[in-house]
XYZ file of C-alpha atoms in Angstrom:
333
model
C 6.217 -7.771 -22.169
C 8.812 -9.945 -20.084
C 10.032 -13.510 -20.316
C 8.649 -14.329 -16.988
C 5.046 -14.001 -15.434
C 4.159 -12.051 -12.374
C 1.163 -13.976 -11.767
C -2.378 -12.934 -10.533
C -4.349 -13.197 -7.430
C -7.958 -12.245 -6.546
C -8.563 -9.574 -3.972
C -11.303 -11.108 -1.509
C -13.882 -13.973 -2.153
C -15.484 -12.197 -5.174
C -13.122 -9.257 -5.649
C -11.089 -8.180 -8.682
C -8.352 -10.135 -10.135
C -4.979 -8.340 -10.019
C -1.211 -8.934 -10.477
C 0.542 -10.368 -7.424
C 2.174 -6.938 -6.950
C 0.695 -3.638 -7.144
C 1.798 0.037 -7.802
C 1.440 2.565 -4.939
C 1.408 5.856 -6.878
C 1.475 8.302 -3.865
C 4.972 9.861 -4.612
C 5.101 9.434 -8.532
C 4.176 13.254 -9.057
C 3.705 14.675 -5.812
C 7.151 15.362 -4.527
C 6.715 13.805 -1.215
C 9.957 11.903 -1.702
C 11.813 14.565 -3.553
C 11.638 16.073 -7.181
C 9.572 14.327 -9.769
C 9.879 14.102 -13.794
C 6.535 13.809 -15.634
C 7.948 12.092 -18.536
C 9.875 9.513 -16.284
C 6.857 9.006 -14.094
C 4.499 8.233 -17.321
C 7.096 5.869 -18.588
C 7.111 4.125 -15.079
C 3.309 3.462 -15.216
C 3.637 2.021 -18.539
C 6.494 -0.178 -17.434
C 4.612 -1.376 -14.389
C 1.798 -2.551 -16.653
C 4.035 -4.141 -18.880
C 5.540 -6.281 -16.132
C 1.998 -7.528 -15.132
C 1.026 -4.928 -12.490
C -2.514 -4.092 -12.815
C -3.501 -2.645 -9.441
C -2.705 1.002 -9.180
C -3.245 2.663 -5.828
C -3.841 6.315 -5.185
C -6.113 8.653 -2.838
C -7.885 12.040 -2.797
C -5.215 13.281 -0.305
C -2.316 12.738 -2.327
C -1.289 16.272 -3.443
C -4.542 17.368 -2.758
C -5.992 15.392 -5.661
C -3.246 16.092 -7.991
C -2.167 12.341 -7.822
C -5.519 11.160 -9.212
C -5.467 13.854 -11.808
C -1.936 12.514 -12.985
C -3.341 9.049 -13.306
C -6.161 10.007 -15.492
C -4.443 9.896 -19.001
C -2.947 6.380 -18.070
C -6.352 5.217 -16.902
C -7.944 6.609 -20.138
C -5.389 4.759 -22.155
C -5.725 1.335 -20.278
C -9.026 1.313 -18.567
C -9.873 -2.344 -19.274
C -6.330 -3.576 -18.119
C -6.041 -2.032 -14.899
C -7.689 -1.803 -11.424
C -7.765 1.584 -9.925
C -7.931 2.007 -6.196
C -8.487 5.226 -4.445
C -9.422 6.413 -0.913
C -11.271 8.966 1.016
C -11.232 10.401 4.412
C -8.010 12.361 4.732
C -8.338 15.170 1.922
C -9.834 17.855 4.244
C -6.798 19.016 6.213
C -8.929 21.407 8.172
C -11.165 18.831 9.540
C -8.835 15.950 9.965
C -10.133 12.390 9.366
C -13.823 12.658 7.877
C -16.022 9.667 7.302
C -19.579 11.087 7.356
C -21.973 10.015 4.854
C -22.241 13.378 2.860
C -18.409 13.762 2.834
C -17.942 10.165 1.472
C -20.483 10.796 -1.270
C -18.726 14.112 -2.273
C -15.268 12.460 -2.162
C -16.466 9.740 -4.351
C -17.875 12.070 -6.925
C -14.782 14.177 -6.813
C -12.417 11.330 -7.169
C -14.408 9.993 -10.261
C -14.043 13.531 -11.900
C -10.313 13.736 -11.303
C -9.324 10.169 -12.518
C -11.722 10.552 -15.420
C -13.635 7.355 -14.962
C -17.212 6.170 -14.411
C -16.490 3.883 -11.521
C -13.879 3.286 -8.925
C -12.740 -0.460 -9.064
C -11.793 -0.475 -5.367
C -12.525 2.238 -2.735
C -11.034 2.363 0.502
C -11.662 4.220 3.658
C -8.233 5.897 4.241
C -8.394 6.167 8.018
C -11.097 5.550 10.516
C -13.138 8.463 11.840
C -13.820 7.328 15.526
C -16.576 9.692 15.628
C -18.762 7.707 13.033
C -19.630 4.151 13.641
C -17.792 1.996 11.126
C -21.042 0.374 10.119
C -22.398 3.608 9.068
C -19.330 4.308 6.963
C -19.272 0.945 5.199
C -23.123 1.340 4.747
C -22.503 4.558 2.850
C -19.783 3.007 0.835
C -22.101 -0.013 0.069
C -24.647 2.676 -1.443
C -21.970 3.838 -3.870
C -21.613 0.059 -4.983
C -25.354 -0.102 -5.509
C -25.130 3.248 -7.559
C -22.549 1.772 -9.736
C -19.801 4.286 -8.741
C -17.635 1.825 -6.911
C -17.099 -1.906 -7.608
C -15.362 -3.224 -4.390
C -14.642 -1.887 -0.959
C -11.496 -1.752 0.962
C -10.354 -0.312 4.448
C -7.029 1.042 5.590
C -5.438 0.844 8.812
C -8.430 -0.696 10.695
C -8.322 -3.121 13.720
C -9.447 -6.864 13.557
C -12.844 -5.824 15.366
C -13.274 -2.993 13.044
C -12.960 -5.183 10.080
C -15.338 -7.734 11.302
C -17.916 -5.022 12.018
C -17.325 -3.659 8.626
C -17.579 -6.993 6.873
C -20.940 -7.824 8.608
C -22.337 -4.651 6.473
C -20.698 -5.387 3.153
C -17.816 -7.719 1.965
C -14.388 -6.105 2.197
C -12.126 -7.128 -0.705
C -9.077 -5.639 0.876
C -7.472 -4.169 4.076
C -4.539 -1.941 3.335
C -1.926 -1.599 6.164
C 1.571 -0.715 6.544
C 3.375 -4.179 6.585
C 6.931 -4.941 6.024
C 10.079 -6.544 7.814
C 10.144 -3.335 9.647
C 6.509 -3.089 10.419
C 4.660 -6.199 11.596
C 1.860 -5.152 14.121
C -0.885 -6.278 11.857
C 0.270 -9.911 12.273
C -1.069 -10.176 15.762
C -4.920 -9.616 15.021
C -5.598 -8.096 11.655
C -4.092 -10.719 9.370
C -5.790 -13.511 11.107
C -9.121 -11.754 11.023
C -8.621 -10.936 7.233
C -7.824 -14.774 6.516
C -10.889 -15.628 8.631
C -13.052 -13.481 6.373
C -11.367 -13.928 3.019
C -10.249 -10.510 2.745
C -6.716 -9.821 1.109
C -4.082 -7.745 2.558
C -2.510 -4.970 0.501
C 0.672 -3.733 2.268
C 1.772 -0.336 1.802
C 5.402 0.921 2.503
C 6.590 -2.564 1.914
C 10.067 -1.656 1.642
C 9.944 0.575 4.908
C 9.931 3.726 2.871
C 13.079 3.021 1.293
C 15.259 1.753 4.277
C 14.810 -1.734 3.331
C 16.351 -1.146 -0.095
C 19.562 -0.073 1.568
C 19.473 3.358 -0.195
C 18.792 5.490 2.761
C 21.784 5.094 5.125
C 20.692 7.976 7.034
C 18.024 11.069 6.651
C 21.102 13.154 5.381
C 20.381 11.416 2.088
C 16.839 12.753 1.734
C 15.752 15.854 0.149
C 15.148 18.656 2.708
C 11.509 18.758 1.969
C 11.192 14.945 2.018
C 8.093 13.935 4.109
C 10.182 10.966 5.521
C 12.258 13.479 7.593
C 9.219 13.964 9.869
C 8.830 10.400 10.710
C 10.199 8.919 13.947
C 12.448 6.178 12.175
C 14.132 8.759 9.976
C 15.017 10.878 13.076
C 18.696 11.468 14.058
C 20.222 8.327 15.419
C 17.098 6.026 14.619
C 17.980 6.438 10.850
C 21.453 5.040 11.055
C 20.485 2.360 13.708
C 17.623 0.990 11.300
C 20.182 0.940 8.288
C 22.446 -1.151 10.541
C 19.825 -3.635 10.991
C 19.999 -4.958 7.301
C 22.948 -7.411 7.453
C 20.685 -10.581 7.347
C 18.767 -8.905 4.265
C 22.207 -8.258 2.642
C 23.285 -11.892 3.130
C 20.358 -13.503 1.751
C 20.224 -10.926 -1.129
C 23.841 -11.678 -1.946
C 23.397 -15.587 -1.880
C 20.462 -15.283 -4.131
C 21.986 -12.981 -6.576
C 19.057 -10.366 -5.774
C 18.626 -7.070 -4.529
C 17.761 -6.053 -0.860
C 14.255 -4.799 -2.214
C 13.722 -8.171 -3.931
C 14.284 -10.098 -0.711
C 12.211 -7.673 1.380
C 9.319 -8.226 -0.988
C 9.742 -11.856 -1.247
C 9.373 -11.949 2.453
C 6.041 -10.267 2.201
C 4.887 -12.706 -0.600
C 5.861 -15.781 1.708
C 3.387 -14.375 4.130
C 0.620 -15.568 1.799
C 1.384 -19.051 2.851
C 1.900 -18.141 6.516
C -1.380 -16.535 6.988
C -3.386 -18.350 4.349
C -4.457 -15.139 2.348
C -3.659 -13.021 -0.575
C -0.970 -10.521 -0.158
C -0.246 -7.944 -2.746
C 2.269 -5.301 -1.930
C 2.147 -1.866 -3.642
C 5.720 -0.584 -3.599
C 5.991 2.826 -5.214
C 8.787 4.112 -7.343
C 9.615 6.854 -9.929
C 11.883 4.660 -11.741
C 11.080 1.998 -14.541
C 13.965 0.013 -13.801
C 12.941 -0.284 -10.036
C 9.442 -1.300 -11.216
C 11.008 -4.420 -12.913
C 13.344 -4.954 -10.053
C 10.466 -4.928 -7.565
C 8.282 -7.100 -9.677
C 10.724 -9.691 -9.849
C 10.721 -9.904 -6.079
C 7.449 -11.826 -6.382
C 9.239 -14.729 -8.225
C 11.558 -15.302 -5.367
C 10.507 -18.152 -2.723
C 12.361 -17.872 0.317
C 13.178 -20.965 2.318
C 12.072 -21.612 6.020
C 15.576 -20.994 6.989
C 15.805 -17.636 5.191
C 12.454 -16.573 6.798
C 13.807 -17.391 10.117
C 16.995 -15.313 9.536
C 14.671 -12.376 8.888
C 12.156 -12.939 11.429
C 13.802 -10.989 14.270
C 14.445 -7.627 12.279
C 11.298 -5.972 13.501
C 12.080 -6.341 16.971
C 14.946 -4.061 16.762
C 13.633 -1.270 14.716
C 14.040 2.216 16.260
C 11.241 4.681 16.275
C 7.416 4.316 15.557
C 6.338 4.150 11.920
C 4.215 7.454 12.695
C 4.740 10.194 15.276
C 0.976 9.811 16.290
C 0.342 6.031 16.475
C -3.379 6.659 16.779
C -3.216 7.201 13.022
C -2.724 3.558 12.768
C -4.687 0.436 13.692
C -2.199 -0.421 16.332
C -3.033 2.753 18.079
C -6.619 1.520 18.685
C -6.096 -2.023 19.629
């Protein structure tokens, strides 16, 4: 328990009520961002729940299902307290992005087994399979709702047009996209469409994969097998250039007595009033202390002047967020 409240928000018009900040579990046990410690990871999950975080996000592709399995004991202990979100579509490395009906049904059943639950609270299409009409994909997802295997539907990295087509088939509670001070392409079309439909936005990588915390001055500070080393923004030259952009963030953090991460997350929470829709960032961490730090970012209300100081940051970021931008909604708009 804490002496402050994170607060709650509803995902979509009739979706689940969750804490104003969620937890991205991708790296907690998979080694994507370096070595992991099981005891520390489990303590981190408990700390997240203790500060009011109730939305926990995973995917069948994370660690080839190991991430879902890792969460199972936590879910068993706290099933009525948490909202579990998982995703399908990227687990089959040989086939790539797969959204055909049979694969979706099989993926859902496999996730249910690994998570040890009888239903998935929020089920996302992880990436769009352009070979399958999105209406067909969502119709299959809707069948899972009718069957009681899934409660609410979500989409990840979709365009505004794809979201509208999907919503016409079944309500979409949330859209998950990369969104941060360094990644703002969804603001042009996706965020307005989500607001129009009453769909919440769930930003992943809200801290720019660590850059916005100030803790990654260059790729040299990453483990040799850290997945970020393959990303353009962490390539030689881009890494240091992006770190050098943090001066406005540092100034506001110093004036506020806050950390860089808290100000970066406060900026995202401020987008709720800019776009008129729920915004629930899902920062990930392997540290209990960082969970508390991140959650307190939701309590900071930035002024219009502070928002204006941070606004130009994205214009100067070096490198795309992925090597292949077709992997993102921006690559299809």
